[in-house]
Amino acid sequence: SGYWLRSTGRSALPSGIAPGAAARLRRCASSSVSIPPPRCLLGPLEAPLRYMFGPGPSNVPPRILAAGGRPIIGHMHEEMFEIMDDIKQGIQYAFQTQNNMTIAASGSGHTAMECALFNCVEPGEPVLVAINGIWGERVAEIARRIGADVKTLVKTPGGYFTNEEIEQALAKHKPVLFFLTHGESSAGLVHPMDGIGDLCRKHNCLFLVDSVASLGGASLFMDKQNIDILYTGSQKALNGPPGTAPVSFNDRACKKMFSRKTKPVSYLLDMTHLSNYWGCDGKPERIYHHTGPVSGFFALRESLAILAEMGLENSWKLHKEVAEYLHEGLEGLGLKLFVQDKNLRLPCVTTIAIPVGYNWREITQYVMKHHRMEITGGLGPSVGMVLRVGLMGYNCSKTNADKVLVALGDALKHCHKSKV
Ligand code: PMP
């Protein structure tokens, strides 16, 4: 059991090792454990400062970091329930909804996606998924895993669906639920929303919308646009740390999910329990279900407070202005935007056609190495088609757009360009 210690020896310890750690390592040589403490954990945490100008997560402002760093309280304490109530109201504002059934799921955007599908769809039921990038693909995959009968409407990345196309598919497949991505972050497209909710009502189906990459950055009105289920994530325009995911269900969605014949496959995401945990079921007592991410909820409350102080309309306006400024600058560098129609460009995540003759990976690596800046390539079906730049929430400023333009200009000068 002393092998690892003898073979490494004190002098081989990493230079940043904490005082006393070497002595602890030596003591372990005579202890009962056969797996030693990992040497990497005896050095300090290294998390570099970076400009997070990709499709998310975004940089987290000090106020939100500080909120997340406050001392922990219990997940069932009265004060925690008050904070959860604040979060609920913040989500209602951000989603523009009066839905009582409004919560933040404990997990990333995928958790909210699964929460919506697991609760609102039963095995064998037909579901229609609009796919114009990776998020529709993901939803189709999740729906298949729960045994839904998945039908798809497909466009290449950057494409969008007309209301006529959607209505034809609704009439043909008679789904119980139709899924659409509002801000398609893999393609950089913001999907028109008007009239689609009405079509879903006409065809007696629930309308599920993903706003992970658009909430706070592009206008969206859950109630007015007749969206039945809407979800988002904490880490994009809301500038929270990843790990909490707002989701809201209207009465139509509640009616369907609370009159199911089968239990949802996930205990953790079962809305009969989560609705009680979030005080949405009208019962006087909240019963332990799971331990929510207390620090994540502190941070999410502060994210939503910043949005409330700024005002949704101001936030939408800022994202549009900064995106347009960035787009002009990119064209000034000779780059081409991937989404041609200006009205369909997602203000939060800009997609740039990969410049001819360049290797996209070399560009993103160059920018990371020389400018400490994350911008990324495509995702899923848009890999090899685009570079993606996200300036969201706290990061959304012309100064930061200028930083992106300098970094990309520099990359175009220094990265290898093949003769074409
Ligand atoms: N939907 C969209 C539109 C997204 O951009 C993302 C994250 N990139 C997700 C869903 C998934 O969110 P998460 O990574 O937080 O699970």
Short mmCIF file of C-alpha atoms and ligand atoms in Angstrom, two decimals:
data_model
loop_
_atom_site.label_atom_id
_atom_site.label_comp_id
_atom_site.label_asym_id
_atom_site.label_seq_id
_atom_site.Cartn_x
_atom_site.Cartn_y
_atom_site.Cartn_z
CA SER A 1 0.00 0.00 0.00
CA GLY A 2 3.03 2.27 0.36
CA TYR A 3 4.10 1.73 -3.26
CA TRP A 4 2.70 4.90 -4.75
CA LEU A 5 4.31 7.02 -2.06
CA ARG A 6 7.72 5.39 -2.28
CA SER A 7 7.65 5.54 -6.05
CA THR A 8 6.77 9.23 -6.20
CA GLY A 9 8.56 10.57 -3.13
CA ARG A 10 8.15 13.98 -1.58
CA SER A 11 10.27 15.84 -4.08
CA ALA A 12 7.99 14.70 -6.91
CA LEU A 13 4.97 16.42 -5.42
CA PRO A 14 3.46 19.24 -7.51
CA SER A 15 4.92 22.62 -6.59
CA GLY A 16 1.54 24.11 -5.68
CA ILE A 17 0.82 21.42 -3.07
CA ALA A 18 -0.94 22.65 0.09
CA PRO A 19 1.12 22.88 3.32
CA GLY A 20 0.77 19.72 5.34
CA ALA A 21 -0.39 17.70 2.34
CA ALA A 22 2.92 15.88 1.99
CA ALA A 23 2.73 14.81 5.62
CA ARG A 24 -0.82 13.59 5.05
CA LEU A 25 0.35 11.63 2.03
CA ARG A 26 3.04 9.96 4.14
CA ARG A 27 0.55 9.10 6.89
CA CYS A 28 -1.65 7.38 4.33
CA ALA A 29 1.14 4.98 3.58
CA SER A 30 0.32 3.15 6.80
CA SER A 31 -3.46 3.57 6.60
CA SER A 32 -6.09 1.02 5.58
CA VAL A 33 -6.97 2.69 2.29
CA SER A 34 -5.43 1.21 -0.82
CA ILE A 35 -6.45 4.04 -3.14
CA PRO A 36 -4.34 7.09 -2.32
CA PRO A 37 -5.67 10.65 -2.36
CA PRO A 38 -5.25 11.85 -5.95
CA ARG A 39 -2.16 14.04 -6.23
CA CYS A 40 -3.96 16.45 -8.54
CA LEU A 41 -6.37 17.34 -5.74
CA LEU A 42 -3.54 18.35 -3.44
CA GLY A 43 -2.70 21.28 -5.69
CA PRO A 44 -4.79 24.44 -6.06
CA LEU A 45 -7.87 24.73 -8.28
CA GLU A 46 -7.03 26.31 -11.62
CA ALA A 47 -9.96 27.94 -13.45
CA PRO A 48 -8.66 30.56 -15.87
CA LEU A 49 -10.43 33.81 -16.66
CA ARG A 50 -11.87 33.64 -20.15
CA TYR A 51 -14.10 35.68 -22.40
CA MET A 52 -17.05 33.33 -22.77
CA PHE A 53 -18.24 34.57 -26.16
CA GLY A 54 -19.47 31.25 -27.53
CA PRO A 55 -23.02 29.88 -27.42
CA GLY A 56 -22.88 29.46 -23.62
CA PRO A 57 -22.20 29.33 -20.81
CA SER A 58 -21.68 33.10 -20.65
CA ASN A 59 -19.54 34.96 -18.13
CA VAL A 60 -21.28 35.25 -14.77
CA PRO A 61 -21.25 38.79 -13.31
CA PRO A 62 -19.84 39.32 -9.80
CA ARG A 63 -23.29 39.98 -8.31
CA ILE A 64 -24.57 36.57 -9.42
CA LEU A 65 -21.33 34.83 -8.40
CA ALA A 66 -21.63 36.45 -4.98
CA ALA A 67 -25.25 35.31 -4.63
CA GLY A 68 -24.21 31.74 -5.48
CA GLY A 69 -21.39 31.97 -2.92
CA ARG A 70 -23.66 32.85 0.03
CA PRO A 71 -23.82 30.44 2.96
CA ILE A 72 -26.07 27.46 2.38
CA ILE A 73 -29.47 27.19 4.00
CA GLY A 74 -31.68 24.11 3.98
CA HIS A 75 -33.66 23.24 0.90
CA MET A 76 -36.79 23.00 3.08
CA HIS A 77 -36.27 26.18 5.11
CA GLU A 78 -38.96 28.85 5.07
CA GLU A 79 -36.48 31.38 3.60
CA MET A 80 -35.62 28.95 0.80
CA PHE A 81 -39.29 28.62 -0.11
CA GLU A 82 -39.49 32.42 -0.26
CA ILE A 83 -36.48 32.49 -2.59
CA MET A 84 -38.15 29.80 -4.74
CA ASP A 85 -41.30 31.94 -4.83
CA ASP A 86 -39.19 34.92 -5.98
CA ILE A 87 -37.70 32.69 -8.70
CA LYS A 88 -41.16 31.59 -9.76
CA GLN A 89 -42.26 35.21 -10.16
CA GLY A 90 -39.05 36.05 -12.00
CA ILE A 91 -39.67 33.20 -14.46
CA GLN A 92 -43.29 34.31 -14.92
CA TYR A 93 -41.98 37.76 -15.85
CA ALA A 94 -39.22 36.46 -18.13
CA PHE A 95 -41.66 34.07 -19.87
CA GLN A 96 -44.51 36.62 -19.83
CA THR A 97 -46.91 34.13 -18.30
CA GLN A 98 -49.32 33.92 -15.42
CA ASN A 99 -48.96 30.14 -15.21
CA ASN A 100 -49.03 28.93 -11.65
CA MET A 101 -47.17 25.74 -12.66
CA THR A 102 -43.82 27.49 -13.05
CA ILE A 103 -40.65 26.03 -11.53
CA ALA A 104 -36.91 25.72 -12.04
CA ALA A 105 -35.81 22.14 -12.62
CA SER A 106 -32.63 21.00 -10.85
CA GLY A 107 -30.27 20.51 -13.78
CA SER A 108 -29.24 21.93 -17.13
CA GLY A 109 -31.50 22.82 -20.07
CA HIS A 110 -31.76 19.11 -20.96
CA THR A 111 -33.41 18.52 -17.58
CA ALA A 112 -36.22 20.93 -18.44
CA MET A 113 -36.49 19.36 -21.89
CA GLU A 114 -36.89 15.92 -20.31
CA CYS A 115 -39.22 17.27 -17.63
CA ALA A 116 -41.56 18.62 -20.32
CA LEU A 117 -41.52 15.46 -22.42
CA PHE A 118 -41.55 12.91 -19.59
CA ASN A 119 -44.61 14.54 -18.00
CA CYS A 120 -46.64 15.50 -21.07
CA VAL A 121 -46.16 12.48 -23.34
CA GLU A 122 -47.09 8.84 -22.72
CA PRO A 123 -45.69 5.79 -24.53
CA GLY A 124 -47.24 5.27 -27.95
CA GLU A 125 -48.50 8.84 -28.34
CA PRO A 126 -47.68 10.69 -31.56
CA VAL A 127 -45.32 13.65 -31.18
CA LEU A 128 -44.29 16.07 -33.95
CA VAL A 129 -40.79 17.55 -33.75
CA ALA A 130 -39.51 20.41 -35.91
CA ILE A 131 -35.83 19.81 -36.64
CA ASN A 132 -33.70 22.65 -38.06
CA GLY A 133 -30.58 22.08 -36.00
CA ILE A 134 -29.48 19.91 -33.10
CA TRP A 135 -32.23 20.73 -30.58
CA GLY A 136 -35.05 19.16 -32.53
CA GLU A 137 -32.82 16.12 -33.02
CA ARG A 138 -32.30 15.88 -29.26
CA VAL A 139 -35.99 16.21 -28.48
CA ALA A 140 -36.85 13.53 -31.06
CA GLU A 141 -34.28 11.24 -29.42
CA ILE A 142 -35.66 11.85 -25.91
CA ALA A 143 -39.25 11.33 -27.11
CA ARG A 144 -38.25 8.05 -28.81
CA ARG A 145 -36.64 6.84 -25.59
CA ILE A 146 -39.95 7.20 -23.75
CA GLY A 147 -41.70 5.22 -26.47
CA ALA A 148 -43.44 8.09 -28.24
CA ASP A 149 -44.38 7.73 -31.88
CA VAL A 150 -42.07 10.45 -33.24
CA LYS A 151 -42.80 12.25 -36.51
CA THR A 152 -40.43 14.92 -37.77
CA LEU A 153 -40.50 18.04 -39.91
CA VAL A 154 -36.96 18.61 -41.13
CA LYS A 155 -34.99 21.53 -42.59
CA THR A 156 -31.26 21.97 -42.96
CA PRO A 157 -29.65 24.27 -40.34
CA GLY A 158 -30.68 27.87 -40.98
CA GLY A 159 -34.05 26.82 -42.38
CA TYR A 160 -37.41 27.63 -40.80
CA PHE A 161 -40.97 26.34 -41.05
CA THR A 162 -43.90 28.28 -42.48
CA ASN A 163 -47.21 28.15 -40.63
CA GLU A 164 -48.67 26.33 -43.66
CA GLU A 165 -46.03 23.60 -43.42
CA ILE A 166 -46.66 23.26 -39.70
CA GLU A 167 -50.42 23.11 -40.11
CA GLN A 168 -50.17 20.45 -42.84
CA ALA A 169 -48.00 18.29 -40.60
CA LEU A 170 -50.34 18.78 -37.61
CA ALA A 171 -53.30 17.72 -39.73
CA LYS A 172 -51.44 14.71 -41.11
CA HIS A 173 -49.87 13.32 -37.93
CA LYS A 174 -52.39 14.46 -35.28
CA PRO A 175 -49.70 14.72 -32.58
CA VAL A 176 -50.42 15.26 -28.88
CA LEU A 177 -47.46 17.64 -28.78
CA PHE A 178 -45.54 19.80 -31.27
CA PHE A 179 -41.97 20.89 -30.48
CA LEU A 180 -40.22 23.95 -31.89
CA THR A 181 -36.95 25.68 -30.95
CA HIS A 182 -37.30 29.45 -30.59
CA GLY A 183 -33.57 30.25 -30.62
CA GLU A 184 -31.74 27.55 -32.59
CA SER A 185 -28.24 28.04 -31.20
CA SER A 186 -26.61 25.50 -33.52
CA ALA A 187 -27.85 27.42 -36.57
CA GLY A 188 -28.13 30.98 -35.19
CA LEU A 189 -31.78 31.25 -36.16
CA VAL A 190 -34.67 32.80 -34.24
CA HIS A 191 -37.90 31.16 -35.33
CA PRO A 192 -41.02 33.27 -36.00
CA MET A 193 -43.61 32.38 -33.35
CA ASP A 194 -46.83 34.12 -34.29
CA GLY A 195 -49.84 31.96 -35.07
CA ILE A 196 -48.21 28.60 -34.30
CA GLY A 197 -49.78 28.30 -30.84
CA ASP A 198 -53.19 28.96 -32.39
CA LEU A 199 -52.61 26.20 -34.95
CA CYS A 200 -51.70 23.78 -32.16
CA ARG A 201 -54.95 24.64 -30.33
CA LYS A 202 -56.94 24.18 -33.51
CA HIS A 203 -55.39 20.73 -33.93
CA ASN A 204 -55.76 19.86 -30.24
CA CYS A 205 -52.08 19.49 -29.52
CA LEU A 206 -49.70 20.98 -26.93
CA PHE A 207 -47.11 23.50 -28.12
CA LEU A 208 -43.67 22.94 -26.50
CA VAL A 209 -40.98 25.59 -27.08
CA ASP A 210 -37.25 25.64 -26.29
CA SER A 211 -36.01 29.13 -25.34
CA VAL A 212 -32.67 28.11 -23.79
CA ALA A 213 -30.69 30.26 -26.22
CA SER A 214 -33.19 33.07 -26.74
CA LEU A 215 -34.78 33.98 -23.39
CA GLY A 216 -33.96 37.58 -22.54
CA GLY A 217 -32.35 38.14 -25.94
CA ALA A 218 -35.29 37.86 -28.34
CA SER A 219 -38.94 38.69 -27.69
CA LEU A 220 -41.17 35.85 -26.58
CA PHE A 221 -44.62 35.92 -24.96
CA MET A 222 -45.69 32.59 -23.51
CA ASP A 223 -49.31 33.48 -22.79
CA LYS A 224 -49.98 35.74 -25.79
CA GLN A 225 -48.38 33.30 -28.20
CA ASN A 226 -50.31 30.35 -26.77
CA ILE A 227 -47.22 28.38 -25.83
CA ASP A 228 -48.32 25.52 -23.57
CA ILE A 229 -44.91 24.50 -22.22
CA LEU A 230 -41.80 26.68 -22.28
CA TYR A 231 -38.33 26.05 -20.87
CA THR A 232 -34.96 27.72 -20.73
CA GLY A 233 -31.56 27.41 -19.05
CA SER A 234 -29.70 29.57 -16.54
CA GLN A 235 -26.38 29.98 -18.32
CA LYS A 236 -26.99 32.04 -21.45
CA ALA A 237 -28.64 35.51 -21.45
CA LEU A 238 -29.56 34.97 -17.77
CA ASN A 239 -25.81 34.75 -16.97
CA GLY A 240 -26.21 32.26 -14.15
CA PRO A 241 -23.94 29.30 -13.61
CA PRO A 242 -25.19 26.23 -15.52
CA GLY A 243 -27.40 23.89 -13.52
CA THR A 244 -30.92 25.28 -13.12
CA ALA A 245 -33.63 25.25 -15.78
CA PRO A 246 -36.86 27.26 -15.64
CA VAL A 247 -39.93 25.50 -17.07
CA SER A 248 -43.59 26.50 -17.10
CA PHE A 249 -46.79 24.59 -17.92
CA ASN A 250 -50.16 26.22 -18.65
CA ASP A 251 -53.56 24.76 -17.75
CA ARG A 252 -53.82 22.76 -20.99
CA ALA A 253 -50.46 21.14 -20.27
CA CYS A 254 -51.39 20.52 -16.61
CA LYS A 255 -54.65 18.89 -17.66
CA LYS A 256 -52.77 16.46 -19.88
CA MET A 257 -49.91 15.70 -17.52
CA PHE A 258 -52.07 15.24 -14.43
CA SER A 259 -54.54 12.91 -16.14
CA ARG A 260 -51.94 10.43 -17.40
CA LYS A 261 -52.63 6.73 -17.35
CA THR A 262 -48.96 5.83 -16.76
CA LYS A 263 -46.47 7.32 -14.32
CA PRO A 264 -43.66 9.41 -15.83
CA VAL A 265 -40.51 7.35 -16.24
CA SER A 266 -38.49 9.74 -14.05
CA TYR A 267 -39.18 10.06 -10.33
CA LEU A 268 -36.90 13.09 -10.09
CA LEU A 269 -38.77 14.97 -12.80
CA ASP A 270 -42.33 13.88 -11.93
CA MET A 271 -44.36 17.09 -11.84
CA THR A 272 -46.79 15.72 -9.25
CA HIS A 273 -43.83 15.89 -6.83
CA LEU A 274 -42.10 18.96 -8.26
CA SER A 275 -45.32 20.98 -8.18
CA ASN A 276 -45.50 20.37 -4.43
CA TYR A 277 -41.77 21.15 -3.93
CA TRP A 278 -42.34 24.48 -5.70
CA GLY A 279 -45.57 25.27 -3.85
CA CYS A 280 -47.67 25.08 -7.03
CA ASP A 281 -50.14 22.37 -5.99
CA GLY A 282 -52.15 24.42 -3.50
CA LYS A 283 -51.32 22.04 -0.62
CA PRO A 284 -50.38 23.72 2.68
CA GLU A 285 -47.36 21.49 3.31
CA ARG A 286 -44.28 20.94 1.17
CA ILE A 287 -42.93 17.43 1.38
CA TYR A 288 -39.28 16.48 0.78
CA HIS A 289 -38.76 15.25 -2.77
CA HIS A 290 -35.11 15.95 -3.59
CA THR A 291 -32.43 18.36 -2.39
CA GLY A 292 -32.53 21.25 -4.84
CA PRO A 293 -29.32 23.05 -5.87
CA VAL A 294 -29.49 25.71 -3.14
CA SER A 295 -26.54 27.79 -4.43
CA GLY A 296 -27.82 27.49 -7.98
CA PHE A 297 -31.21 28.80 -6.86
CA PHE A 298 -29.56 31.76 -5.06
CA ALA A 299 -27.74 32.57 -8.30
CA LEU A 300 -30.85 32.10 -10.44
CA ARG A 301 -32.83 34.47 -8.21
CA GLU A 302 -30.16 37.11 -8.75
CA SER A 303 -30.09 36.49 -12.54
CA LEU A 304 -33.84 37.02 -12.69
CA ALA A 305 -33.57 40.08 -10.43
CA ILE A 306 -31.07 41.68 -12.85
CA LEU A 307 -33.42 40.98 -15.77
CA ALA A 308 -36.35 42.46 -13.83
CA GLU A 309 -34.34 45.60 -13.00
CA MET A 310 -33.23 46.04 -16.59
CA GLY A 311 -36.63 45.22 -18.09
CA LEU A 312 -37.28 42.60 -20.75
CA GLU A 313 -37.84 45.11 -23.54
CA ASN A 314 -34.56 46.89 -22.81
CA SER A 315 -32.78 43.54 -22.80
CA TRP A 316 -34.29 42.52 -26.16
CA LYS A 317 -33.35 45.93 -27.62
CA LEU A 318 -29.78 45.73 -26.35
CA HIS A 319 -29.26 42.24 -27.80
CA LYS A 320 -30.59 43.37 -31.18
CA GLU A 321 -28.41 46.50 -31.29
CA VAL A 322 -25.24 44.71 -30.26
CA ALA A 323 -25.92 41.82 -32.66
CA GLU A 324 -26.41 44.24 -35.56
CA TYR A 325 -23.21 46.08 -34.63
CA LEU A 326 -21.34 42.77 -34.51
CA HIS A 327 -22.83 41.66 -37.84
CA GLU A 328 -21.70 44.86 -39.57
CA GLY A 329 -18.22 44.45 -38.14
CA LEU A 330 -18.03 40.82 -39.25
CA GLU A 331 -19.04 41.77 -42.78
CA GLY A 332 -16.40 44.50 -42.60
CA LEU A 333 -13.83 41.76 -42.02
CA GLY A 334 -15.05 40.08 -45.22
CA LEU A 335 -16.94 37.36 -43.34
CA LYS A 336 -20.37 36.09 -44.40
CA LEU A 337 -23.23 35.58 -41.99
CA PHE A 338 -24.79 32.13 -42.17
CA VAL A 339 -28.43 33.24 -41.81
CA GLN A 340 -29.22 35.45 -44.80
CA ASP A 341 -32.51 36.98 -43.65
CA LYS A 342 -31.71 39.67 -41.06
CA ASN A 343 -35.05 39.14 -39.30
CA LEU A 344 -34.25 35.48 -38.69
CA ARG A 345 -30.84 36.06 -37.09
CA LEU A 346 -30.80 35.07 -33.44
CA PRO A 347 -29.44 38.10 -31.56
CA CYS A 348 -27.88 35.91 -28.83
CA VAL A 349 -25.82 33.56 -31.00
CA THR A 350 -24.43 34.70 -34.34
CA THR A 351 -23.45 32.10 -36.90
CA ILE A 352 -20.71 32.93 -39.41
CA ALA A 353 -20.15 30.85 -42.54
CA ILE A 354 -16.68 29.31 -42.22
CA PRO A 355 -14.44 31.52 -44.38
CA VAL A 356 -13.33 29.74 -47.54
CA GLY A 357 -9.86 28.18 -47.30
CA TYR A 358 -9.73 28.16 -43.48
CA ASN A 359 -9.98 25.33 -40.99
CA TRP A 360 -12.59 26.36 -38.39
CA ARG A 361 -10.82 24.49 -35.61
CA GLU A 362 -7.62 26.44 -36.18
CA ILE A 363 -9.56 29.71 -35.89
CA THR A 364 -11.29 28.80 -32.60
CA GLN A 365 -8.02 27.46 -31.18
CA TYR A 366 -6.14 30.60 -32.23
CA VAL A 367 -8.70 32.88 -30.61
CA MET A 368 -8.61 30.85 -27.40
CA LYS A 369 -4.82 30.79 -27.27
CA HIS A 370 -4.11 34.40 -28.19
CA HIS A 371 -7.20 36.20 -26.92
CA ARG A 372 -8.40 33.91 -24.11
CA MET A 373 -11.75 33.94 -25.85
CA GLU A 374 -14.21 31.15 -26.49
CA ILE A 375 -15.96 31.18 -29.81
CA THR A 376 -16.98 27.80 -31.20
CA GLY A 377 -17.63 25.80 -34.33
CA GLY A 378 -21.03 24.34 -35.19
CA LEU A 379 -22.94 21.70 -33.28
CA GLY A 380 -24.66 18.56 -34.58
CA PRO A 381 -25.78 19.18 -38.15
CA SER A 382 -24.04 22.58 -38.33
CA VAL A 383 -20.53 21.22 -37.60
CA GLY A 384 -18.21 22.27 -40.41
CA MET A 385 -20.70 24.91 -41.58
CA VAL A 386 -20.36 27.72 -39.05
CA LEU A 387 -18.42 29.55 -36.39
CA ARG A 388 -20.58 30.71 -33.47
CA VAL A 389 -20.27 33.87 -31.41
CA GLY A 390 -22.55 34.56 -28.45
CA LEU A 391 -22.80 37.90 -26.67
CA MET A 392 -25.51 37.36 -24.09
CA GLY A 393 -26.77 39.31 -21.08
CA TYR A 394 -23.80 40.64 -19.12
CA ASN A 395 -21.54 39.97 -22.13
CA CYS A 396 -23.80 41.86 -24.51
CA SER A 397 -21.98 45.13 -25.27
CA LYS A 398 -20.37 46.87 -28.23
CA THR A 399 -17.04 46.79 -26.36
CA ASN A 400 -17.22 43.01 -26.27
CA ALA A 401 -18.30 42.92 -29.94
CA ASP A 402 -15.15 44.93 -30.70
CA LYS A 403 -13.07 42.39 -28.79
CA VAL A 404 -14.55 39.61 -30.95
CA LEU A 405 -13.83 41.58 -34.14
CA VAL A 406 -10.20 42.19 -33.13
CA ALA A 407 -9.72 38.52 -32.23
CA LEU A 408 -11.29 37.21 -35.43
CA GLY A 409 -9.43 39.77 -37.59
CA ASP A 410 -6.21 38.60 -35.97
CA ALA A 411 -7.12 34.94 -36.54
CA LEU A 412 -7.85 35.55 -40.23
CA LYS A 413 -4.40 37.13 -40.61
CA HIS A 414 -2.50 34.41 -38.80
CA CYS A 415 -4.35 31.14 -39.45
CA HIS A 416 -3.42 29.02 -42.42
CA LYS A 417 -5.42 29.78 -45.57
CA SER A 418 -5.32 27.25 -48.38
CA LYS A 419 -5.33 28.47 -51.97
CA VAL A 420 -8.79 27.91 -53.45
N1 PMP B 1 -31.59 24.12 -26.22
C1 PMP B 1 -30.83 25.09 -26.76
C2 PMP B 1 -31.41 25.97 -27.81
C3 PMP B 1 -29.50 25.25 -26.34
O1 PMP B 1 -28.74 26.19 -26.90
C4 PMP B 1 -28.99 24.40 -25.34
C5 PMP B 1 -27.57 24.53 -24.82
N2 PMP B 1 -26.61 24.80 -25.74
C6 PMP B 1 -29.83 23.41 -24.81
C7 PMP B 1 -31.12 23.31 -25.26
C8 PMP B 1 -29.36 22.43 -23.79
O2 PMP B 1 -29.04 23.06 -22.60
P1 PMP B 1 -27.98 22.43 -21.57
O3 PMP B 1 -26.67 22.34 -22.26
O4 PMP B 1 -28.01 23.45 -20.45
O5 PMP B 1 -28.52 21.10 -21.16
#
